[in-house]
Amino acid sequence: MNRKIQLGIWSALVTLVLISLPSIFHYAQQLVGKSVIDQENFSWQMERTYENLSATVLNPIDLEKASQEIPVTKEEIEEYRNLYGTLSEQLSNIQEQYAERIANAKAENNETLLLALVKERDTKLEDIQQNFESDEHVEDKILKQKARQLALYEEEKRNRRTNNLPISYDLVNIDTGERFKKGNIGAAAAYKKKFNEANGYLKAESFMDDVNNNGFSWYEGDAAVNISHDDFNSISNKPQFFEGTVIVPKEALASGGLYEESQAFTRGKYSMYAFWVVGILALVALLTVVRFRREWVLFSRFTPVYARLRIDFKAAILLLTVLVLGTYIQSEIYRSLNQFTYFTLGTAGNMIVSFLLFGVLFTALLAFQVVHLIEQLRQPGYAEQAWRESYTASFLQNVVGMFSNRTVGIQLFILLIGFFLAGVGFVGLFLGGFTFLIYVACVFFLGLPVLFLFASRGAYLNRILSATDAMAAGYYTEAIPVKGRSPLAKHAANLNNLREGVRVSINEQAKSERLKTELITNVSHDLRTPLTSIITYTDLLKDETLSAEERAKYVAILDQKSQRLKTLIEDLFEVSKMASGNLEITKQRVDLNQLMHQALAEHAEDFAESNLDVRITLPEVPIFVMVDGQKWWRVLDNLLINALKYSLPGTRVYVNLQKVGTQARITVKNIAKYEIGDNTDELFERFKRGDESRQTEGSGLGLAIAQSIVELHGGKMDVEVDGDLFKVTVEIAAG
């Protein structure tokens, strides 16, 4: 047999057991050995019969007398008088009601209708006027309306007697001795009750419980008038007490409404007996021939889909399945007797559909989930892995992550609570009264500010996201506005810093590419110039007709150009070693003042030949520094050579050495012969010269080498340009 069919049969039997067996405990005491007379519905009908008997036969009111005694209070008069507004409002309303109709009658020259409308209007106006002038006039109208309602109630009360159970009675008023009798109480009785001192007397009141508790709710006439519970109490007779016997004859069970009710009860009772037997047989079958087998659900085509679901989602589906199945079983237990009692084809159809849909299907679904969940939980490590991958664990991690930035977490939490309370308050809005005022106050002083904050932060977040997208697309022109001190503002500031860093990085990269290109160009030019001369003069020396004097001249030029090429290559290697950090330095205590004297003396003749006036300011005392003397000589030599090469002839060169605090400061200032420009940082670049035409001698590495040596000694070297004034400042720790 197909596994699905077997599972369906098993689920049907389980559903039958779950409904039938609990219904035994629920209905056995009510049904076994009982008749329709023993049911709660019969007891309720008898109570209603006693109430109607009391109000219509045993202790009725005098309708005419009661109609005159109905009270009318001041509050009722005022309520009636002002129901439709003030006097002026009511008069104006009547005038408006008749104005158009009277105008139409005049236009049609219908004198009869016109007179009738005017008379009707004036009568109503006069009645309204009297309502506000005379309490007696209003009281008389209210009294008549209440009397009419009382008459309607008495008529309804008499009509209800047709719905009473067929009873016979013999009752005596214990105070007056008045006797009331109907039928033969000695006849065979299906139900019999004696009222006496031991069992309790029958209490007869003038009105039934529906009036005693709530007042009379069905009325005609003016909506402002309603006969109330207090009104009934004021006109009700004093309760009377009776002793005697009341029976329901057995013959009442042979025909009429009670007979039909008895037959329906009997049919329902025996149907329940049969249902219980079916349930017991189903239980026996489940324990013997239709035992559950795991393979019915383990090899379902839904198994791979179910296996991929997260464990808390599985738990939610399982809980929902249990709730639906439990609700269905509970409702069927409580409805089963009524369904069997009033059984029809429609009832049978509904029972079968609900049994298959909510019973069999959800029982099979429950079995599928339980078996698969157990199988998965048996796998080693599944529970831990399933928990890590669950929505619940992810949610808890997100909550912890939300509060990792406490400010953001608290703000989100406040917004969540605010919207939750807004929903609760919206429900309170429909309760009216004081809750409405509280809700309005919360909306204006809590809800709207929270909503404003939420909209503001949301708009700000969108601006940040848009700016971030622009940055990702490569646009760095506009900074994100930083508003307030919120986490979003801090994030915007961080993005601005990142934007500025990226912009600077791009600019530096562009500058680096440009300088790299210039470096290759400059190196190629500076190396090619002496190399070209060497090749040229070498070719010239191959001429055998050259004189000794010309040959000596060419050899001298070759020597000069070879030395120039050697200097370029050595300088290039040296600056490369400095840039890579491979240059070794040996520090010793050196008198910087003496070293400066030596450097200046070395180049004194060169400055004189270049028509430069050197102004030297040196201290009279030694200034000691911990440096590599040979390397530091190179620094001073390069600074003086740079001034010598690029100073405007006929100008002054200022050389200054002084001690400033703990630092030794060297300053060299001169007037440049070439236009330098504003970008002084590039002067430290390799092969960069003051003359862009590169006509002067030198490698263009002088300042780059000097700066590298200074930085290797922990010093600092700066260049300042003010127009044509060129100033180099070197600082190093003295000691």
XYZ file of C-alpha atoms in Angstrom, residues 19 57 115 174 220 224 227 229 234 245 387 399 451 455 476 529-530 566 591 606 620 632 645:
23
model
C -11.600 13.691 19.674
C -50.399 35.230 36.541
C -52.177 76.634 4.930
C -48.479 32.107 51.703
C -41.445 53.304 20.302
C -35.252 60.733 24.291
C -38.534 53.358 30.643
C -34.776 49.859 35.508
C -40.974 52.105 41.357
C -46.439 21.936 43.126
C 21.496 27.152 16.892
C 20.734 43.177 19.189
C 8.408 61.096 14.226
C 12.292 61.571 9.576
C 35.214 64.016 -4.260
C 74.415 64.904 -22.501
C 77.945 63.846 -21.330
C 80.809 59.409 -13.059
C 81.801 70.948 16.169
C 84.135 80.230 -6.157
C 81.921 82.505 18.716
C 77.325 66.190 7.292
C 74.948 77.781 -8.848
